[in-house]
Short mmCIF file of C-alpha atoms and ligand atoms in Angstrom, two decimals:
data_model
loop_
_atom_site.label_atom_id
_atom_site.label_comp_id
_atom_site.label_asym_id
_atom_site.label_seq_id
_atom_site.Cartn_x
_atom_site.Cartn_y
_atom_site.Cartn_z
CA MET A 725 7.48 -8.04 -16.62
CA LYS A 726 5.86 -9.58 -13.42
CA TYR A 727 5.14 -7.24 -10.67
CA GLY A 728 4.74 -7.87 -6.74
CA VAL A 729 2.50 -5.33 -5.15
CA ILE A 730 2.92 -4.63 -1.55
CA SER A 731 1.63 -1.56 -0.08
CA ASP A 732 0.75 0.01 3.32
CA ILE A 733 3.01 -3.07 5.02
CA HIS A 734 3.02 -0.13 8.45
CA GLY A 735 6.17 -1.72 9.91
CA ASN A 736 4.78 -4.86 10.45
CA LEU A 737 7.86 -7.19 9.43
CA VAL A 738 6.14 -10.72 10.23
CA ALA A 739 3.34 -9.87 7.59
CA LEU A 740 5.72 -8.46 5.11
CA GLU A 741 7.77 -11.97 5.35
CA ALA A 742 4.91 -14.09 5.09
CA VAL A 743 3.61 -12.39 1.93
CA LEU A 744 7.32 -11.63 0.16
CA GLU A 745 7.18 -15.74 1.17
CA GLU A 746 3.68 -16.31 -0.64
CA LEU A 747 5.20 -14.08 -3.65
CA LYS A 748 8.67 -16.39 -3.67
CA SER A 749 6.62 -18.92 -5.99
CA PHE A 750 5.59 -16.90 -8.82
CA GLU A 751 8.92 -15.30 -9.52
CA VAL A 752 8.82 -11.37 -9.33
CA ASP A 753 11.05 -9.54 -11.60
CA ARG A 754 10.36 -6.49 -9.30
CA PHE A 755 8.60 -5.19 -6.20
CA ILE A 756 6.32 -2.13 -6.18
CA CYS A 757 5.74 -0.20 -3.45
CA PRO A 758 3.08 2.44 -3.23
CA GLY A 759 3.73 3.57 0.37
CA ASP A 760 3.34 3.42 4.04
CA VAL A 761 6.32 1.44 4.65
CA VAL A 762 6.07 2.21 8.46
CA GLY A 763 3.95 3.71 11.05
CA TYR A 764 1.44 1.52 13.26
CA GLY A 765 3.97 -1.53 13.06
CA PRO A 766 6.17 -2.62 15.85
CA ASN A 767 9.55 -2.68 13.13
CA PRO A 768 9.90 -0.13 11.08
CA ALA A 769 13.70 0.19 11.07
CA GLU A 770 13.69 -3.43 9.66
CA CYS A 771 10.50 -2.72 7.16
CA ILE A 772 12.57 0.18 5.49
CA THR A 773 15.76 -2.21 5.65
CA ARG A 774 14.24 -5.32 3.79
CA VAL A 775 12.28 -3.41 1.26
CA ARG A 776 15.38 -1.34 0.11
CA ASN A 777 17.01 -4.70 0.01
CA LEU A 778 14.32 -5.90 -2.62
CA ASP A 779 15.30 -2.71 -5.05
CA ALA A 780 11.58 -1.93 -5.25
CA VAL A 781 9.81 0.84 -6.43
CA VAL A 782 9.02 2.93 -3.90
CA VAL A 783 6.62 6.00 -3.80
CA LEU A 784 5.80 8.29 -0.36
CA GLY A 785 2.66 7.08 1.44
CA ASN A 786 0.95 10.07 4.19
CA HIS A 787 2.88 8.38 7.40
CA ASP A 788 6.12 8.05 5.88
CA ALA A 789 6.02 11.40 5.17
CA ALA A 790 4.49 12.24 8.75
CA VAL A 791 7.48 10.37 9.91
CA CYS A 792 10.44 12.44 8.25
CA ALA A 793 8.63 15.38 9.31
CA GLU A 794 7.39 16.32 5.76
CA MET A 795 3.67 16.60 6.93
CA ASP A 796 1.49 18.01 9.73
CA ILE A 797 0.73 15.19 11.75
CA GLY A 798 -2.05 17.39 13.26
CA TRP A 799 -4.01 15.93 10.42
CA PHE A 800 -3.53 11.96 12.42
CA ASN A 801 -6.13 10.85 14.80
CA PRO A 802 -4.57 10.48 18.44
CA PHE A 803 -3.52 6.82 17.86
CA ALA A 804 -2.21 7.32 14.65
CA ARG A 805 0.09 10.48 15.77
CA GLU A 806 1.42 8.46 18.99
CA ALA A 807 2.45 5.41 16.99
CA ILE A 808 4.35 8.10 14.12
CA ILE A 809 6.26 9.74 17.22
CA TRP A 810 7.24 6.87 18.33
CA THR A 811 8.25 5.35 14.94
CA ARG A 812 10.58 8.58 14.38
CA ASP A 813 12.72 7.28 17.48
CA GLN A 814 13.12 3.25 16.08
CA LEU A 815 14.49 5.10 12.79
CA SER A 816 17.94 6.41 12.09
CA GLU A 817 19.18 9.21 10.47
CA ASN A 818 19.52 7.31 7.69
CA ASP A 819 16.30 5.71 7.02
CA ILE A 820 14.62 9.35 7.58
CA LYS A 821 16.86 10.39 4.51
CA TRP A 822 15.58 7.62 2.66
CA LEU A 823 12.06 8.23 3.46
CA LYS A 824 12.33 11.79 2.30
CA MET A 825 13.90 10.96 -0.84
CA LEU A 826 10.92 8.87 -2.03
CA PRO A 827 9.31 10.28 -4.86
CA LEU A 828 5.08 11.00 -4.38
CA THR A 829 4.27 9.03 -8.21
CA TYR A 830 6.97 6.83 -10.01
CA ASP A 831 5.47 6.47 -14.09
CA PHE A 832 6.61 3.47 -16.18
CA ASP A 833 5.63 2.23 -19.61
CA GLN A 834 1.77 3.11 -19.17
CA TYR A 835 1.66 3.28 -15.37
CA ILE A 836 1.75 5.04 -12.66
CA VAL A 837 2.52 4.21 -8.67
CA VAL A 838 1.26 6.65 -6.16
CA HIS A 839 -0.14 6.23 -2.54
CA SER A 840 -3.47 7.61 -2.75
CA SER A 841 -4.87 10.15 -5.87
CA LEU A 842 -3.45 11.73 -8.61
CA ALA A 843 -4.89 14.74 -7.88
CA GLU A 844 -2.82 16.36 -5.45
CA PRO A 845 -0.44 13.33 -4.57
CA GLN A 846 1.15 15.73 -1.91
CA ALA A 847 -2.39 15.94 -0.18
CA PHE A 848 -3.13 12.50 0.22
CA HIS A 849 -6.80 12.08 -0.82
CA TYR A 850 -9.12 9.02 -0.36
CA ILE A 851 -10.25 6.75 -3.20
CA GLN A 852 -13.28 4.68 -1.63
CA SER A 853 -15.95 5.71 -4.26
CA THR A 854 -16.21 5.83 -7.62
CA SER A 855 -16.58 9.78 -7.23
CA ASP A 856 -13.14 9.71 -5.62
CA ALA A 857 -11.84 7.45 -8.51
CA LYS A 858 -13.29 10.02 -11.06
CA ILE A 859 -11.21 13.04 -10.16
CA CYS A 860 -7.96 10.62 -10.03
CA PHE A 861 -8.86 9.40 -13.39
CA GLU A 862 -8.93 12.87 -14.45
CA HIS A 863 -5.58 13.18 -14.39
CA MET A 864 -3.98 9.89 -15.69
CA ASP A 865 -4.25 11.04 -19.13
CA SER A 866 -2.83 8.90 -21.74
CA LEU A 867 -1.80 5.95 -18.84
CA ARG A 868 -3.64 2.70 -18.39
CA ALA A 869 -3.32 1.93 -14.90
CA CYS A 870 -2.88 3.28 -11.62
CA ILE A 871 -1.67 1.71 -8.81
CA ILE A 872 -2.37 2.82 -5.24
CA GLY A 873 -2.69 1.74 -1.49
CA HIS A 874 -3.80 4.03 1.33
CA SER A 875 -7.22 2.97 1.82
CA HIS A 876 -5.94 -0.71 2.95
CA VAL A 877 -8.66 -2.42 0.64
CA ALA A 878 -8.09 -4.49 -1.95
CA GLU A 879 -10.34 -3.18 -5.12
CA VAL A 880 -10.52 -1.89 -8.99
CA TYR A 881 -12.01 1.01 -9.97
CA VAL A 882 -12.57 0.96 -13.99
CA ARG A 883 -13.65 3.02 -16.57
CA GLU A 884 -14.08 3.07 -20.48
CA GLU A 885 -12.17 5.51 -22.24
CA GLY A 886 -14.39 8.08 -23.39
CA LYS A 887 -17.64 6.67 -20.96
CA SER A 888 -18.20 8.63 -18.01
CA ALA A 889 -19.61 5.79 -15.76
CA ILE A 890 -17.11 3.78 -13.34
CA GLN A 891 -17.21 0.84 -11.84
CA ARG A 892 -16.41 -0.36 -8.52
CA ILE A 893 -14.76 -4.05 -8.38
CA ALA A 894 -14.23 -5.14 -4.78
CA MET A 895 -10.78 -7.70 -4.81
CA GLN A 896 -11.28 -11.02 -2.76
CA ASP A 897 -8.21 -13.45 -2.24
CA GLY A 898 -7.26 -14.85 -5.55
CA GLY A 899 -9.27 -12.50 -7.30
CA GLU A 900 -7.86 -11.79 -10.33
CA LEU A 901 -9.11 -9.46 -13.12
CA ARG A 902 -7.74 -8.67 -17.27
CA LEU A 903 -7.16 -5.59 -18.00
CA GLU A 904 -8.54 -4.31 -21.11
CA CYS A 905 -7.86 -2.47 -24.28
CA ASP A 906 -9.74 0.69 -24.20
CA TYR A 907 -10.14 0.74 -20.16
CA ARG A 908 -8.70 2.70 -17.62
CA TYR A 909 -8.02 1.28 -13.99
CA ILE A 910 -6.94 2.02 -10.53
CA LEU A 911 -5.96 -1.07 -8.76
CA ASN A 912 -6.06 -0.93 -5.41
CA CYS A 913 -3.99 -3.87 -3.82
CA GLY A 914 -4.77 -3.73 -0.35
CA SER A 915 -2.45 -3.60 2.65
CA VAL A 916 0.02 -6.01 3.61
CA GLY A 917 0.52 -4.87 7.62
CA GLN A 918 -2.83 -3.49 8.76
CA PRO A 919 -6.04 -5.01 6.23
CA ARG A 920 -9.36 -2.95 6.77
CA ASP A 921 -11.44 -5.43 4.76
CA GLY A 922 -12.93 -7.41 7.52
CA ASN A 923 -10.09 -9.98 6.80
CA PRO A 924 -6.79 -9.89 8.51
CA TYR A 925 -4.93 -11.90 6.40
CA ALA A 926 -2.01 -9.66 4.83
CA ALA A 927 -2.72 -8.34 1.33
CA CYS A 928 -0.60 -8.41 -1.66
CA ALA A 929 -1.13 -8.15 -5.59
CA LEU A 930 0.69 -9.60 -8.75
CA PHE A 931 0.86 -7.83 -11.73
CA ASP A 932 1.97 -9.35 -14.96
CA THR A 933 2.09 -6.54 -17.63
CA ASP A 934 2.46 -9.35 -20.36
CA THR A 935 -0.41 -10.90 -19.69
CA MET A 936 -2.48 -8.09 -18.20
CA VAL A 937 -3.68 -9.79 -15.25
CA PHE A 938 -4.08 -7.94 -11.66
CA GLN A 939 -4.16 -10.66 -8.94
CA ILE A 940 -4.95 -10.66 -5.12
CA ARG A 941 -3.07 -12.82 -2.69
CA ARG A 942 -4.11 -12.99 1.18
CA VAL A 943 -1.62 -14.26 3.45
CA PRO A 944 -1.91 -15.38 6.56
CA TYR A 945 0.43 -14.50 9.05
CA ASP A 946 1.15 -14.87 12.69
CA ILE A 947 -0.67 -12.12 14.01
CA ARG A 948 -0.23 -12.92 17.56
CA GLU A 949 3.39 -12.05 17.27
CA VAL A 950 3.21 -8.85 16.37
CA GLN A 951 0.51 -8.15 18.95
CA LEU A 952 3.01 -9.27 21.53
CA ARG A 953 6.01 -6.89 20.19
CA MET A 954 3.64 -3.82 19.76
CA ARG A 955 2.49 -4.73 23.27
CA LYS A 956 6.10 -4.88 24.36
CA VAL A 957 7.21 -1.51 23.19
CA GLY A 958 3.85 0.34 24.01
CA LEU A 959 1.84 1.17 21.21
CA PRO A 960 -1.91 1.76 21.61
CA ASP A 961 -4.03 -0.87 22.71
CA ILE A 962 -6.80 0.18 19.61
CA LEU A 963 -3.73 -0.67 17.08
CA ILE A 964 -3.28 -4.08 18.54
CA GLU A 965 -6.29 -5.33 18.60
CA ARG A 966 -7.48 -4.13 15.25
CA LEU A 967 -5.30 -6.29 13.43
CA GLU A 968 -6.73 -9.37 14.38
CA TYR A 969 -10.14 -8.40 13.07
CA GLY A 970 -8.53 -6.52 9.59
CA VAL A 971 -10.41 -3.43 10.40
ZN1 ZN B 35 -1.43 3.44 5.27
#
């Protein structure tokens, strides 16, 4: 099976469309979204509709949870909070109902999808270091790979079975990794709608479970158009500006 992995879309429909266009040529069998369909961006309802129409595997992100009132928003910085409150007003009852029904994890074959860490998935702990990854690996049991988002940085953590050393691999555009037997992996596909690794291009991944290759793709999109839409609806400047820097 060939999976297209699209995480942290964050209401950025222009980036989502660009990524889906890019993935078209790879004949993806199914899409996986490790959470945060909404929050930050100007088109949350449209992004929900688009993802629902893909019949994607979707798990709950922290912004999704906050928007549908499944999580305390006091935890967020003031700009994210403002965007969450704005996003709530843009969604229909049906959209909110759909967000509320999203599971925290989804497992298939030897893989599991979660927004952040498998350690207390409902707490959305970040995986940004090998020590964060270690805790997640401890919850993987016999699963081969854990597919995540949340940090908005495309990277992979690898641990050989029975060993404690963990390697962190930064994944650039086009960068690919073949999963080996006897190793466990945490695969982060980066963010479609708000990358934070200094590269403003939308990030997505291809994961082929036949060849066992995980590949990162970076896709340019019309950032100005998204900024215009955000300005028009009064979303915070800092969220508008960061898109062009990818931070
Ligand atoms: Zn996010």
